[in-house]
Amino acid sequence: MLTNLKPQAADALLALIKLHDADPRCDKIDVGVGVYRTGQGDTPVFAAIKAAERRLLESQTSKAYLGPEGDMGFVHALMPHIFGRADPTRGGRIDGMQTPGGTGAVRLALAIAKRAGVKRVWMGTPSWPNHAQIIADLGLELKGFAHAKPDGTADLAALLAALDEAGAEDAVLLHGCCHNPTGIDYAPAQWDAIAPALQASGVLPLIDLAYQGLGQGMEEDAYGTRRVLAAVPEAIIAYSCDKNFGLYRDRVGAVYVMTGAADALPVALANGHALARANWSMPPDHGAAAVRIILEDAALTRQWLDELDTMRARMLQVRARLGAAGMAGKLDLAPLATQNGLFSIVPLSGPQILALREAHGIYMAGSGRINIAGLTMGNIDKFIAALAEVGAEAPVAG
Ligand code: LMR
């Protein structure tokens, strides 16, 4: 039987990690997978997480099962940060459950939507490649629309046209902030137009909020999500703590469901529990427990937010430096200064991306996506010079 299985292409982003690790050049640059790095190129454990882990080690008395919903203290402690301090449950209409990372949250959000009758998912493209993979794996139809305009701003008209065409049995998957892979977010005024359009369309909004705090700030990055939730009756939010708490390999996420009436919420969540049970049974505990300990302690919460501020400030500094470079060959880097979060796309062709890897030891995704945090004040000049070199001659693919 097993010989019937078809060969699978390696996941391009994850394969890039291995390619980079195997490169012996000391001045290689990794702008591939979306992991935050300091100005020294490290991905350290947050000091707030270390402190919380020490407390966890001292205080945890059992590792017995918690259930498919995971650590509900963690799930609830996050809610004021995501949904706002004033009525984070929207009158008892929002609750959630823990998931293995943001990917587990997206998977569960889409699986719950499918159980609720969704057949088709609209999504702005390009998007994080795993979105399309999960949609396909669930047997849902994917309909794409343009996420961004050539001038580097979000294409509101394309989304509104998609919502116009969409109907019953449709969902739309939106990035709450720090759009992966473009870094191009809907501006607050655009969210103000999206929210009533979503409400009028009757389409189920699914919001992937994987980078809160890494764009403009914790409150600012929640604007779109909160604006949508104020307008629509129902929505599902997939949340990740992997980036904003630096817990990548501990896989810390949550899915939140908002129902039209509070009495519909337990059934919606029970479907999430049943799906989790059949997939991973229970989420891993450690990282979520550490996040809960932070969020239940004002001093640790302050420390975590300060660390997040430092990360965001560093990325803004890198973005400013890239933007100030202006043209690198035929590549205009100026828009990178106005985009958000870990990612931006540099419009390079496949051969140009390969040339950057082979001649300069620069590793980036095949889409031309770069991880802003892979650049430091020590390597950014080399990066810009290499872009200017490969971008000088060959035609640039759009
Ligand atoms: C990324 O896009 O690089 C990250 O979200 C890591 C991943 O799982 O793809």
CSV table of C-alpha atoms and ligand atoms in Angstrom, one decimal:
chain,number,residue,atom,x,y,z
A,1,MET,CA,0.0,0.0,0.0
A,2,LEU,CA,2.6,2.5,1.0
A,3,THR,CA,4.2,2.4,-2.4
A,4,ASN,CA,1.1,4.1,-3.7
A,5,LEU,CA,2.1,7.3,-2.0
A,6,LYS,CA,3.2,10.1,-4.3
A,7,PRO,CA,6.5,11.9,-3.7
A,8,GLN,CA,6.1,15.2,-1.9
A,9,ALA,CA,8.0,18.4,-2.6
A,10,ALA,CA,9.8,19.5,0.6
A,11,ASP,CA,8.1,22.6,2.2
A,12,ALA,CA,10.1,25.3,0.5
A,13,LEU,CA,10.3,27.6,3.6
A,14,LEU,CA,11.5,24.8,5.9
A,15,ALA,CA,13.9,23.5,3.3
A,16,LEU,CA,15.5,26.9,3.2
A,17,ILE,CA,16.5,26.5,6.9
A,18,LYS,CA,18.5,23.4,6.1
A,19,LEU,CA,20.1,25.0,3.0
A,20,HIS,CA,21.2,28.0,5.0
A,21,ASP,CA,22.5,25.8,7.9
A,22,ALA,CA,24.6,23.8,5.4
A,23,ASP,CA,26.3,26.9,3.9
A,24,PRO,CA,29.8,27.3,5.4
A,25,ARG,CA,30.2,31.0,4.4
A,26,CYS,CA,30.6,33.1,7.6
A,27,ASP,CA,28.9,36.2,6.0
A,28,LYS,CA,25.8,34.3,4.8
A,29,ILE,CA,22.5,36.1,5.5
A,30,ASP,CA,19.3,34.2,6.4
A,31,VAL,CA,16.2,36.2,5.5
A,32,GLY,CA,14.1,33.1,5.0
A,33,VAL,CA,11.8,31.6,7.7
A,34,GLY,CA,9.9,34.0,9.9
A,35,VAL,CA,11.9,34.0,13.1
A,36,TYR,CA,12.8,37.2,15.0
A,37,ARG,CA,16.5,37.9,15.4
A,38,THR,CA,18.4,40.4,17.5
A,39,GLY,CA,20.9,42.9,16.1
A,40,GLN,CA,23.5,40.1,16.9
A,41,GLY,CA,21.5,37.6,14.8
A,42,ASP,CA,20.3,35.5,17.8
A,43,THR,CA,16.8,34.3,18.6
A,44,PRO,CA,17.0,34.4,22.4
A,45,VAL,CA,14.3,33.2,24.8
A,46,PHE,CA,12.4,36.2,26.2
A,47,ALA,CA,13.6,37.1,29.7
A,48,ALA,CA,9.9,37.2,30.8
A,49,ILE,CA,9.5,33.7,29.5
A,50,LYS,CA,12.6,32.5,31.3
A,51,ALA,CA,11.2,34.0,34.6
A,52,ALA,CA,7.8,32.4,34.0
A,53,GLU,CA,9.4,29.0,33.2
A,54,ARG,CA,11.3,29.2,36.5
A,55,ARG,CA,8.0,29.8,38.4
A,56,LEU,CA,6.4,27.0,36.4
A,57,LEU,CA,9.1,24.6,37.4
A,58,GLU,CA,8.7,25.5,41.0
A,59,SER,CA,4.9,25.5,41.1
A,60,GLN,CA,3.7,22.8,38.7
A,61,THR,CA,2.5,19.8,40.7
A,62,SER,CA,1.1,17.6,37.9
A,63,LYS,CA,1.3,17.0,34.2
A,64,ALA,CA,-2.0,15.2,34.1
A,65,TYR,CA,-4.3,15.9,31.1
A,66,LEU,CA,-6.1,19.2,30.8
A,67,GLY,CA,-8.4,18.2,28.0
A,68,PRO,CA,-8.7,19.2,24.3
A,69,GLU,CA,-9.3,22.8,25.2
A,70,GLY,CA,-5.9,23.1,26.9
A,71,ASP,CA,-5.1,25.7,29.5
A,72,MET,CA,-8.2,27.9,29.7
A,73,GLY,CA,-6.4,30.3,32.0
A,74,PHE,CA,-4.0,31.0,29.1
A,75,VAL,CA,-6.9,31.3,26.7
A,76,HIS,CA,-8.7,33.8,28.9
A,77,ALA,CA,-5.6,35.8,29.9
A,78,LEU,CA,-4.9,36.7,26.3
A,79,MET,CA,-8.4,37.9,25.5
A,80,PRO,CA,-8.2,41.5,26.8
A,81,HIS,CA,-5.0,41.9,24.7
A,82,ILE,CA,-6.7,40.7,21.6
A,83,PHE,CA,-10.3,41.9,22.0
A,84,GLY,CA,-9.7,44.9,24.3
A,85,ARG,CA,-10.2,45.4,28.0
A,86,ALA,CA,-13.7,46.6,27.7
A,87,ASP,CA,-15.9,43.5,27.3
A,88,PRO,CA,-13.4,41.1,25.7
A,89,THR,CA,-16.1,38.4,25.5
A,90,ARG,CA,-18.6,40.7,23.6
A,91,GLY,CA,-21.4,39.9,26.0
A,92,GLY,CA,-20.4,36.2,26.4
A,93,ARG,CA,-20.3,35.6,22.6
A,94,ILE,CA,-16.5,35.0,22.4
A,95,ASP,CA,-14.5,32.2,23.9
A,96,GLY,CA,-11.7,30.0,22.7
A,97,MET,CA,-9.4,27.0,23.2
A,98,GLN,CA,-5.7,26.4,23.1
A,99,THR,CA,-4.1,25.0,19.9
A,100,PRO,CA,-0.7,23.7,18.9
A,101,GLY,CA,0.7,27.0,17.5
A,102,GLY,CA,-0.8,29.4,15.0
A,103,THR,CA,-0.9,26.6,12.4
A,104,GLY,CA,-3.1,24.5,14.7
A,105,ALA,CA,-5.3,27.5,15.2
A,106,VAL,CA,-5.7,28.1,11.4
A,107,ARG,CA,-6.3,24.4,10.9
A,108,LEU,CA,-9.0,24.3,13.6
A,109,ALA,CA,-10.6,27.6,12.4
A,110,LEU,CA,-11.0,26.3,8.9
A,111,ALA,CA,-12.2,22.8,10.1
A,112,ILE,CA,-14.8,24.4,12.4
A,113,ALA,CA,-15.9,26.6,9.4
A,114,LYS,CA,-16.2,23.5,7.2
A,115,ARG,CA,-18.3,21.7,9.8
A,116,ALA,CA,-20.5,24.9,9.9
A,117,GLY,CA,-21.2,24.5,6.2
A,118,VAL,CA,-18.4,26.6,4.6
A,119,LYS,CA,-17.4,25.2,1.2
A,120,ARG,CA,-15.3,28.0,-0.3
A,121,VAL,CA,-12.6,30.2,1.2
A,122,TRP,CA,-11.7,33.6,-0.2
A,123,MET,CA,-8.1,34.7,0.4
A,124,GLY,CA,-6.0,37.7,-0.6
A,125,THR,CA,-2.9,36.5,-2.5
A,126,PRO,CA,-0.1,36.1,-2.1
A,127,SER,CA,-0.6,34.6,1.3
A,128,TRP,CA,1.4,32.4,3.7
A,129,PRO,CA,1.8,29.2,1.7
A,130,ASN,CA,0.4,27.0,4.4
A,131,HIS,CA,-3.0,28.7,4.2
A,132,ALA,CA,-3.6,27.3,0.8
A,133,GLN,CA,-2.2,23.9,1.9
A,134,ILE,CA,-4.6,23.7,4.8
A,135,ILE,CA,-7.6,24.8,2.7
A,136,ALA,CA,-6.7,22.1,0.1
A,137,ASP,CA,-6.2,19.4,2.7
A,138,LEU,CA,-9.6,20.1,4.2
A,139,GLY,CA,-11.2,19.8,0.7
A,140,LEU,CA,-12.4,23.4,0.6
A,141,GLU,CA,-12.4,25.4,-2.5
A,142,LEU,CA,-10.0,28.4,-2.6
A,143,LYS,CA,-10.8,31.6,-4.4
A,144,GLY,CA,-8.0,34.2,-4.6
A,145,PHE,CA,-8.1,37.9,-4.9
A,146,ALA,CA,-5.3,40.5,-5.1
A,147,HIS,CA,-4.1,41.5,-1.6
A,148,ALA,CA,-1.8,44.3,-2.7
A,149,LYS,CA,-1.5,46.9,-5.4
A,150,PRO,CA,1.7,47.5,-7.4
A,151,ASP,CA,2.3,50.7,-5.4
A,152,GLY,CA,2.8,48.6,-2.2
A,153,THR,CA,-0.5,49.4,-0.5
A,154,ALA,CA,-3.4,47.0,0.2
A,155,ASP,CA,-6.0,46.5,-2.5
A,156,LEU,CA,-9.2,47.3,-0.8
A,157,ALA,CA,-11.2,47.3,-4.0
A,158,ALA,CA,-10.2,43.7,-4.7
A,159,LEU,CA,-11.4,42.6,-1.3
A,160,LEU,CA,-14.7,44.5,-1.6
A,161,ALA,CA,-15.3,43.0,-5.1
A,162,ALA,CA,-14.6,39.5,-3.7
A,163,LEU,CA,-17.1,40.1,-0.8
A,164,ASP,CA,-19.6,41.3,-3.4
A,165,GLU,CA,-19.3,38.1,-5.3
A,166,ALA,CA,-19.1,35.8,-2.3
A,167,GLY,CA,-22.2,34.4,-0.8
A,168,ALA,CA,-23.7,31.7,1.5
A,169,GLU,CA,-21.3,28.9,2.3
A,170,ASP,CA,-18.3,31.2,1.9
A,171,ALA,CA,-15.6,32.3,4.3
A,172,VAL,CA,-12.9,34.9,3.9
A,173,LEU,CA,-9.5,34.5,5.4
A,174,LEU,CA,-7.9,37.8,6.4
A,175,HIS,CA,-4.5,38.6,8.1
A,176,GLY,CA,-5.1,40.7,11.2
A,177,CYS,CA,-1.8,42.4,10.9
A,178,CYS,CA,1.8,42.1,9.6
A,179,HIS,CA,0.5,40.4,6.4
A,180,ASN,CA,2.6,37.4,5.6
A,181,PRO,CA,4.4,37.5,3.0
A,182,THR,CA,4.0,41.2,1.9
A,183,GLY,CA,4.0,43.2,5.2
A,184,ILE,CA,1.2,45.2,3.5
A,185,ASP,CA,-1.7,45.7,5.9
A,186,TYR,CA,-5.1,47.3,5.4
A,187,ALA,CA,-5.0,50.8,6.9
A,188,PRO,CA,-7.4,51.6,9.7
A,189,ALA,CA,-9.6,53.5,7.3
A,190,GLN,CA,-9.7,50.5,5.0
A,191,TRP,CA,-10.7,48.2,7.9
A,192,ASP,CA,-13.5,50.8,8.6
A,193,ALA,CA,-14.8,50.0,5.1
A,194,ILE,CA,-14.1,46.2,5.3
A,195,ALA,CA,-16.1,45.7,8.5
A,196,PRO,CA,-19.5,46.9,7.1
A,197,ALA,CA,-18.9,45.1,3.8
A,198,LEU,CA,-18.3,41.9,5.7
A,199,GLN,CA,-21.4,42.4,7.6
A,200,ALA,CA,-23.4,43.1,4.5
A,201,SER,CA,-22.0,40.1,2.6
A,202,GLY,CA,-22.9,37.5,5.2
A,203,VAL,CA,-19.5,35.8,4.6
A,204,LEU,CA,-17.8,34.2,7.6
A,205,PRO,CA,-14.7,36.1,8.6
A,206,LEU,CA,-11.7,34.1,9.6
A,207,ILE,CA,-8.9,36.3,10.9
A,208,ASP,CA,-5.3,35.0,11.3
A,209,LEU,CA,-3.6,37.1,14.0
A,210,ALA,CA,-0.1,35.7,14.2
A,211,TYR,CA,2.1,38.7,14.8
A,212,GLN,CA,0.2,41.0,17.2
A,213,GLY,CA,2.7,43.6,18.6
A,214,LEU,CA,5.3,43.2,15.9
A,215,GLY,CA,3.7,45.8,13.5
A,216,GLN,CA,2.7,49.1,15.1
A,217,GLY,CA,2.0,47.9,18.7
A,218,MET,CA,-0.4,45.5,20.6
A,219,GLU,CA,-3.4,47.8,20.4
A,220,GLU,CA,-2.7,49.2,16.9
A,221,ASP,CA,-2.3,45.7,15.5
A,222,ALA,CA,-5.6,44.6,16.9
A,223,TYR,CA,-7.6,47.4,15.2
A,224,GLY,CA,-8.7,45.4,12.2
A,225,THR,CA,-9.8,42.4,14.2
A,226,ARG,CA,-11.8,44.5,16.7
A,227,ARG,CA,-13.3,46.6,14.0
A,228,VAL,CA,-14.6,43.5,12.2
A,229,LEU,CA,-15.9,41.9,15.4
A,230,ALA,CA,-17.9,45.1,16.1
A,231,ALA,CA,-19.7,44.8,12.8
A,232,VAL,CA,-20.3,41.1,12.1
A,233,PRO,CA,-22.4,38.6,14.0
A,234,GLU,CA,-19.9,35.7,13.8
A,235,ALA,CA,-16.2,35.2,13.3
A,236,ILE,CA,-13.3,32.9,14.1
A,237,ILE,CA,-9.9,34.2,15.1
A,238,ALA,CA,-6.7,32.1,14.9
A,239,TYR,CA,-4.0,33.4,17.2
A,240,SER,CA,-0.3,32.7,17.6
A,241,CYS,CA,2.0,33.4,20.5
A,242,ASP,CA,4.9,31.7,18.7
A,243,LYS,CA,6.2,35.1,17.4
A,244,ASN,CA,5.2,37.7,20.0
A,245,PHE,CA,6.4,35.5,22.9
A,246,GLY,CA,9.2,33.9,20.9
A,247,LEU,CA,7.9,30.4,21.6
A,248,TYR,CA,8.2,29.0,18.1
A,249,ARG,CA,9.1,25.4,18.9
A,250,ASP,CA,6.8,25.2,21.9
A,251,ARG,CA,3.8,25.7,19.6
A,252,VAL,CA,1.5,28.1,21.5
A,253,GLY,CA,-1.7,29.3,19.8
A,254,ALA,CA,-5.4,29.6,20.4
A,255,VAL,CA,-8.6,29.7,18.4
A,256,TYR,CA,-11.5,32.0,19.4
A,257,VAL,CA,-15.0,31.8,18.1
A,258,MET,CA,-17.6,34.6,18.2
A,259,THR,CA,-21.2,33.5,17.8
A,260,GLY,CA,-24.2,35.6,17.0
A,261,ALA,CA,-25.8,34.8,20.4
A,262,ALA,CA,-24.1,33.7,23.6
A,263,ASP,CA,-26.2,30.5,23.7
A,264,ALA,CA,-24.7,29.2,20.4
A,265,LEU,CA,-21.1,29.5,21.8
A,266,PRO,CA,-20.9,26.2,23.7
A,267,VAL,CA,-21.9,24.1,20.7
A,268,ALA,CA,-19.4,25.9,18.4
A,269,LEU,CA,-16.6,25.3,20.9
A,270,ALA,CA,-17.7,21.7,21.5
A,271,ASN,CA,-17.1,21.2,17.7
A,272,GLY,CA,-13.6,22.6,18.2
A,273,HIS,CA,-13.0,20.2,21.1
A,274,ALA,CA,-14.2,17.2,19.0
A,275,LEU,CA,-12.0,18.2,16.1
A,276,ALA,CA,-9.0,18.7,18.3
A,277,ARG,CA,-9.5,15.3,20.0
A,278,ALA,CA,-9.5,13.6,16.6
A,279,ASN,CA,-6.4,15.5,15.4
A,280,TRP,CA,-3.9,16.1,18.3
A,281,SER,CA,-6.1,15.3,21.3
A,282,MET,CA,-4.6,17.9,23.6
A,283,PRO,CA,-2.3,20.8,22.9
A,284,PRO,CA,1.2,20.9,24.4
A,285,ASP,CA,1.1,22.6,27.8
A,286,HIS,CA,4.5,24.1,28.6
A,287,GLY,CA,4.6,27.3,26.5
A,288,ALA,CA,0.9,28.2,27.1
A,289,ALA,CA,1.5,27.8,30.9
A,290,ALA,CA,4.4,30.2,30.7
A,291,VAL,CA,2.4,32.7,28.8
A,292,ARG,CA,-0.4,32.4,31.3
A,293,ILE,CA,2.1,33.1,34.2
A,294,ILE,CA,3.3,36.2,32.4
A,295,LEU,CA,-0.2,37.5,31.7
A,296,GLU,CA,-1.4,36.9,35.3
A,297,ASP,CA,1.5,39.0,36.7
A,298,ALA,CA,1.6,42.7,36.0
A,299,ALA,CA,5.4,43.0,36.3
A,300,LEU,CA,6.1,40.1,34.0
A,301,THR,CA,3.5,41.5,31.5
A,302,ARG,CA,5.3,44.8,31.5
A,303,GLN,CA,8.6,43.0,31.0
A,304,TRP,CA,7.2,41.0,28.1
A,305,LEU,CA,5.7,44.2,26.5
A,306,ASP,CA,9.0,46.0,26.9
A,307,GLU,CA,10.8,43.1,25.1
A,308,LEU,CA,8.2,43.2,22.3
A,309,ASP,CA,8.8,47.0,22.0
A,310,THR,CA,12.5,46.4,21.6
A,311,MET,CA,11.9,43.9,18.8
A,312,ARG,CA,9.5,46.2,17.0
A,313,ALA,CA,11.8,49.1,17.3
A,314,ARG,CA,14.7,47.1,15.8
A,315,MET,CA,12.6,46.0,12.9
A,316,LEU,CA,11.4,49.6,12.3
A,317,GLN,CA,15.1,50.6,12.3
A,318,VAL,CA,16.0,48.0,9.6
A,319,ARG,CA,13.0,49.0,7.6
A,320,ALA,CA,14.0,52.7,7.8
A,321,ARG,CA,17.5,51.8,6.6
A,322,LEU,CA,16.2,49.7,3.7
A,323,GLY,CA,13.7,52.4,2.7
A,324,ALA,CA,16.4,55.1,2.9
A,325,ALA,CA,18.5,53.1,0.4
A,326,GLY,CA,15.9,53.9,-2.2
A,327,MET,CA,16.8,52.2,-5.4
A,328,ALA,CA,19.0,49.0,-5.4
A,329,GLY,CA,19.6,48.5,-9.1
A,330,LYS,CA,16.1,48.5,-10.5
A,331,LEU,CA,14.5,47.5,-7.2
A,332,ASP,CA,12.7,50.2,-5.3
A,333,LEU,CA,13.2,49.6,-1.6
A,334,ALA,CA,11.4,52.7,-0.4
A,335,PRO,CA,8.0,51.0,0.2
A,336,LEU,CA,9.7,48.6,2.7
A,337,ALA,CA,9.8,51.4,5.2
A,338,THR,CA,6.0,51.7,5.3
A,339,GLN,CA,5.2,48.0,5.6
A,340,ASN,CA,4.7,46.1,8.9
A,341,GLY,CA,6.1,43.2,10.8
A,342,LEU,CA,8.7,40.5,9.9
A,343,PHE,CA,8.1,40.4,6.2
A,344,SER,CA,8.2,42.3,2.9
A,345,ILE,CA,8.5,41.1,-0.7
A,346,VAL,CA,11.3,42.3,-2.9
A,347,PRO,CA,10.1,41.7,-6.5
A,348,LEU,CA,12.9,39.4,-7.7
A,349,SER,CA,12.7,36.7,-10.3
A,350,GLY,CA,13.6,33.0,-9.5
A,351,PRO,CA,17.1,33.3,-11.2
A,352,GLN,CA,17.8,36.5,-9.2
A,353,ILE,CA,16.9,34.8,-5.9
A,354,LEU,CA,19.1,31.9,-6.9
A,355,ALA,CA,22.0,34.3,-7.8
A,356,LEU,CA,21.6,35.9,-4.3
A,357,ARG,CA,21.9,32.5,-2.7
A,358,GLU,CA,24.8,31.2,-4.8
A,359,ALA,CA,26.9,34.3,-5.3
A,360,HIS,CA,26.2,36.1,-2.0
A,361,GLY,CA,25.0,33.5,0.5
A,362,ILE,CA,21.6,35.3,0.9
A,363,TYR,CA,18.7,33.0,1.7
A,364,MET,CA,15.2,34.1,0.9
A,365,ALA,CA,11.9,32.5,0.0
A,366,GLY,CA,11.1,31.8,-3.6
A,367,SER,CA,8.4,34.5,-3.5
A,368,GLY,CA,11.1,37.1,-2.9
A,369,ARG,CA,9.8,37.4,0.7
A,370,ILE,CA,12.5,38.6,3.1
A,371,ASN,CA,12.5,38.4,6.9
A,372,ILE,CA,13.4,41.9,8.0
A,373,ALA,CA,14.7,40.6,11.3
A,374,GLY,CA,17.4,38.6,9.4
A,375,LEU,CA,19.1,41.9,8.7
A,376,THR,CA,21.4,43.7,11.1
A,377,MET,CA,23.4,46.9,11.0
A,378,GLY,CA,26.3,44.6,10.3
A,379,ASN,CA,25.0,42.9,7.2
A,380,ILE,CA,22.4,45.3,5.8
A,381,ASP,CA,24.9,47.1,3.5
A,382,LYS,CA,26.1,43.8,2.0
A,383,PHE,CA,22.4,42.9,1.5
A,384,ILE,CA,21.6,46.1,-0.3
A,385,ALA,CA,24.7,45.9,-2.4
A,386,ALA,CA,23.9,42.3,-3.4
A,387,LEU,CA,20.3,43.4,-4.3
A,388,ALA,CA,21.7,46.2,-6.4
A,389,GLU,CA,24.0,43.8,-8.2
A,390,VAL,CA,21.4,41.1,-9.1
A,391,GLY,CA,18.8,43.8,-9.7
A,392,ALA,CA,20.9,45.8,-12.1
A,393,GLU,CA,20.9,43.6,-15.2
A,394,ALA,CA,18.3,40.9,-15.3
A,395,PRO,CA,14.7,41.9,-15.9
A,396,VAL,CA,12.7,42.1,-12.6
A,397,ALA,CA,9.7,39.9,-12.4
A,398,GLY,CA,6.6,41.6,-11.0
B,1,LMR,C1,6.9,31.8,8.2
B,1,LMR,O1,6.0,32.2,7.4
B,1,LMR,O2,8.1,31.9,7.9
B,1,LMR,C2,6.5,31.3,9.5
B,1,LMR,O3,5.2,31.5,9.7
B,1,LMR,C3,7.0,29.9,9.7
B,1,LMR,C4,6.1,28.9,9.0
B,1,LMR,O4,5.6,28.1,9.7
B,1,LMR,O5,6.0,29.0,7.8
